[in-house]
mmCIF file of C-alpha atoms in Angstrom:
data_model
loop_
_atom_site.group_PDB
_atom_site.id
_atom_site.type_symbol
_atom_site.label_atom_id
_atom_site.label_comp_id
_atom_site.label_asym_id
_atom_site.label_seq_id
_atom_site.Cartn_x
_atom_site.Cartn_y
_atom_site.Cartn_z
ATOM 1 C CA UNK A 1 4.711 -2.256 -10.702
ATOM 2 C CA UNK A 2 2.346 -6.048 -10.293
ATOM 3 C CA UNK A 3 -0.272 -6.814 -12.575
ATOM 4 C CA UNK A 4 -2.360 -9.469 -10.805
ATOM 5 C CA UNK A 5 -4.986 -11.530 -13.811
ATOM 6 C CA UNK A 6 -5.226 -15.151 -11.717
ATOM 7 C CA UNK A 7 -4.778 -15.565 -8.111
ATOM 8 C CA UNK A 8 -1.606 -15.309 -6.653
ATOM 9 C CA UNK A 9 0.374 -13.895 -4.029
ATOM 10 C CA UNK A 10 3.239 -12.269 -3.267
ATOM 11 C CA UNK A 11 6.008 -12.393 0.039
ATOM 12 C CA UNK A 12 8.223 -9.466 0.374
ATOM 13 C CA UNK A 13 10.803 -9.408 3.412
ATOM 14 C CA UNK A 14 13.217 -6.544 3.796
ATOM 15 C CA UNK A 15 16.155 -6.481 6.526
ATOM 16 C CA UNK A 16 17.996 -3.475 7.289
ATOM 17 C CA UNK A 17 21.141 -4.057 9.254
ATOM 18 C CA UNK A 18 23.239 -1.723 8.122
ATOM 19 C CA UNK A 19 23.545 1.281 11.070
ATOM 20 C CA UNK A 20 22.634 4.479 9.813
ATOM 21 C CA UNK A 21 20.725 2.901 6.175
ATOM 22 C CA UNK A 22 18.037 3.099 5.026
ATOM 23 C CA UNK A 23 15.627 2.364 2.456
ATOM 24 C CA UNK A 24 12.822 3.243 0.704
ATOM 25 C CA UNK A 25 10.489 1.803 -1.994
ATOM 26 C CA UNK A 26 6.586 1.565 -3.653
ATOM 27 C CA UNK A 27 4.793 -0.681 -4.460
ATOM 28 C CA UNK A 28 1.050 -1.469 -6.886
ATOM 29 C CA UNK A 29 -0.286 -4.258 -7.382
ATOM 30 C CA UNK A 30 -3.239 -3.669 -10.011
ATOM 31 C CA UNK A 31 -5.482 -7.071 -8.844
ATOM 32 C CA UNK A 32 -8.185 -8.110 -11.182
ATOM 33 C CA UNK A 33 -8.932 -11.780 -9.775
ATOM 34 C CA UNK A 34 -7.402 -13.371 -5.839
ATOM 35 C CA UNK A 35 -4.256 -11.180 -4.258
ATOM 36 C CA UNK A 36 -2.542 -11.874 -0.903
ATOM 37 C CA UNK A 37 0.651 -10.337 -0.297
ATOM 38 C CA UNK A 38 3.121 -10.603 2.136
ATOM 39 C CA UNK A 39 5.162 -7.689 3.664
ATOM 40 C CA UNK A 40 7.691 -8.636 6.076
ATOM 41 C CA UNK A 41 9.884 -4.798 7.175
ATOM 42 C CA UNK A 42 12.754 -5.855 10.280
ATOM 43 C CA UNK A 43 14.947 -3.205 11.936
ATOM 44 C CA UNK A 44 18.895 -5.009 12.862
ATOM 45 C CA UNK A 45 20.526 -2.478 13.598
ATOM 46 C CA UNK A 46 20.617 0.947 15.028
ATOM 47 C CA UNK A 47 19.552 4.102 13.466
ATOM 48 C CA UNK A 48 17.375 2.290 9.844
ATOM 49 C CA UNK A 49 14.670 3.434 8.479
ATOM 50 C CA UNK A 50 12.370 1.182 6.460
ATOM 51 C CA UNK A 51 9.796 3.071 4.294
ATOM 52 C CA UNK A 52 7.792 1.394 2.026
ATOM 53 C CA UNK A 53 4.391 3.014 0.450
ATOM 54 C CA UNK A 54 2.557 -0.278 -0.776
ATOM 55 C CA UNK A 55 -0.756 0.531 -3.362
ATOM 56 C CA UNK A 56 -3.694 -1.872 -4.435
ATOM 57 C CA UNK A 57 -6.617 -1.404 -6.841
ATOM 58 C CA UNK A 58 -8.862 -3.953 -6.739
ATOM 59 C CA UNK A 59 -11.057 -4.160 -9.756
ATOM 60 C CA UNK A 60 -14.450 -6.090 -10.702
ATOM 61 C CA UNK A 61 -14.654 -9.208 -8.666
ATOM 62 C CA UNK A 62 -11.421 -9.667 -7.332
ATOM 63 C CA UNK A 63 -10.788 -10.187 -3.704
ATOM 64 C CA UNK A 64 -7.095 -9.042 -1.842
ATOM 65 C CA UNK A 65 -5.714 -9.287 1.356
ATOM 66 C CA UNK A 66 -2.320 -7.315 2.707
ATOM 67 C CA UNK A 67 -0.789 -7.854 6.190
ATOM 68 C CA UNK A 68 1.782 -6.120 6.483
ATOM 69 C CA UNK A 69 4.613 -6.186 9.736
ATOM 70 C CA UNK A 70 7.563 -3.375 11.052
ATOM 71 C CA UNK A 71 9.926 -5.794 12.872
ATOM 72 C CA UNK A 72 11.885 -3.519 15.294
ATOM 73 C CA UNK A 73 14.123 -5.502 16.999
ATOM 74 C CA UNK A 74 15.961 -5.199 20.536
ATOM 75 C CA UNK A 75 18.821 -3.233 20.279
ATOM 76 C CA UNK A 76 17.701 -0.897 16.829
ATOM 77 C CA UNK A 77 17.342 2.724 18.739
ATOM 78 C CA UNK A 78 16.530 5.199 16.640
ATOM 79 C CA UNK A 79 15.224 3.223 13.591
ATOM 80 C CA UNK A 80 12.342 5.265 11.471
ATOM 81 C CA UNK A 81 10.154 3.004 10.257
ATOM 82 C CA UNK A 82 7.052 3.731 8.474
ATOM 83 C CA UNK A 83 4.837 1.553 6.314
ATOM 84 C CA UNK A 84 1.612 2.973 3.914
ATOM 85 C CA UNK A 85 -1.100 0.399 3.177
ATOM 86 C CA UNK A 86 -4.223 2.280 0.422
ATOM 87 C CA UNK A 87 -6.243 0.965 -1.797
ATOM 88 C CA UNK A 88 -9.070 2.010 -4.262
ATOM 89 C CA UNK A 89 -11.703 -0.209 -5.369
ATOM 90 C CA UNK A 90 -12.936 0.138 -8.470
ATOM 91 C CA UNK A 91 -16.003 -1.694 -8.516
ATOM 92 C CA UNK A 92 -18.295 -2.182 -4.860
ATOM 93 C CA UNK A 93 -17.552 -5.839 -6.198
ATOM 94 C CA UNK A 94 -13.844 -5.471 -5.327
ATOM 95 C CA UNK A 95 -13.498 -6.273 -1.837
ATOM 96 C CA UNK A 96 -9.933 -5.267 -0.207
ATOM 97 C CA UNK A 97 -8.383 -6.163 3.817
ATOM 98 C CA UNK A 98 -5.175 -4.868 4.599
ATOM 99 C CA UNK A 99 -3.700 -6.237 7.993
ATOM 100 C CA UNK A 100 -0.790 -3.890 9.103
ATOM 101 C CA UNK A 101 1.154 -5.119 11.995
ATOM 102 C CA UNK A 102 3.667 -3.770 14.419
ATOM 103 C CA UNK A 103 6.233 -5.563 16.769
ATOM 104 C CA UNK A 104 8.386 -2.029 18.702
ATOM 105 C CA UNK A 105 11.123 -3.808 20.823
ATOM 106 C CA UNK A 106 13.135 -0.461 20.714
ATOM 107 C CA UNK A 107 12.348 3.014 20.767
ATOM 108 C CA UNK A 108 12.389 4.651 17.315
ATOM 109 C CA UNK A 109 12.593 7.978 16.243
ATOM 110 C CA UNK A 110 8.842 7.048 14.502
ATOM 111 C CA UNK A 111 7.148 4.066 13.589
ATOM 112 C CA UNK A 112 4.155 4.737 11.342
ATOM 113 C CA UNK A 113 2.316 2.418 10.234
ATOM 114 C CA UNK A 114 -1.454 3.154 7.656
ATOM 115 C CA UNK A 115 -3.893 1.722 5.639
ATOM 116 C CA UNK A 116 -7.015 3.231 3.747
ATOM 117 C CA UNK A 117 -9.733 2.787 1.512
ATOM 118 C CA UNK A 118 -10.114 5.620 -1.010
ATOM 119 C CA UNK A 119 -13.258 5.916 -2.310
ATOM 120 C CA UNK A 120 -14.573 8.963 -4.687
ATOM 121 C CA UNK A 121 -16.951 11.290 -3.477
ATOM 122 C CA UNK A 122 -20.668 12.509 -5.808
ATOM 123 C CA UNK A 123 -19.101 16.091 -5.543
ATOM 124 C CA UNK A 124 -15.736 14.131 -7.413
ATOM 125 C CA UNK A 125 -17.510 12.204 -9.877
ATOM 126 C CA UNK A 126 -20.377 15.459 -9.987
ATOM 127 C CA UNK A 127 -16.895 17.624 -10.692
ATOM 128 C CA UNK A 128 -15.224 15.356 -13.664
ATOM 129 C CA UNK A 129 -18.173 14.674 -14.825
ATOM 130 C CA UNK A 130 -19.255 18.692 -15.584
ATOM 131 C CA UNK A 131 -16.050 19.012 -17.048
ATOM 132 C CA UNK A 132 -17.328 16.241 -19.790
ATOM 133 C CA UNK A 133 -15.942 13.204 -18.728
ATOM 134 C CA UNK A 134 -18.044 10.411 -19.086
ATOM 135 C CA UNK A 135 -18.381 7.606 -16.394
ATOM 136 C CA UNK A 136 -15.925 5.857 -17.609
ATOM 137 C CA UNK A 137 -13.553 8.439 -18.701
ATOM 138 C CA UNK A 138 -14.066 9.140 -15.056
ATOM 139 C CA UNK A 139 -13.069 5.817 -13.672
ATOM 140 C CA UNK A 140 -10.285 6.177 -15.469
ATOM 141 C CA UNK A 141 -9.051 9.571 -14.340
ATOM 142 C CA UNK A 142 -10.102 8.384 -10.932
ATOM 143 C CA UNK A 143 -7.676 4.821 -11.097
ATOM 144 C CA UNK A 144 -5.068 6.964 -12.597
ATOM 145 C CA UNK A 145 -4.521 9.774 -9.993
ATOM 146 C CA UNK A 146 -4.834 6.863 -7.531
ATOM 147 C CA UNK A 147 -1.988 5.527 -9.229
ATOM 148 C CA UNK A 148 0.492 8.017 -9.435
ATOM 149 C CA UNK A 149 0.087 9.126 -6.489
ATOM 150 C CA UNK A 150 3.718 7.800 -4.948
ATOM 151 C CA UNK A 151 4.936 9.790 -2.145
ATOM 152 C CA UNK A 152 8.374 8.572 -1.094
ATOM 153 C CA UNK A 153 7.999 10.697 1.325
#
């Protein structure tokens, strides 16, 4: 878990070269400023797995960018690649940009790559309001739910 309060960047390089091995993990970033992240996940042996879930919460006036590249090299059949990027903004002034990229040079078992921004609906907010939560408590509850919902596949 990373809490970013000043302009910053994070580079993550993952290389799975162990045949029949699998790497799983998650990254959580809470951004209050300007944040840039770059993830490169590379398969260099047959039957490898890289399963990664990244989440970012953008707070008021923040700007977040994450680029994620999955690389399945030649002679790496049977690879399993799943990189998920998800974001949530606590304020309309927060901006999040995702760039998912795949380079596939072998036939994988599966190669998934997804990116989404979670938005609350008026119906969800009204439900929490009728449960007695204030506007600030609703925002906190939704942020906490987004933060804690990690599924390691």
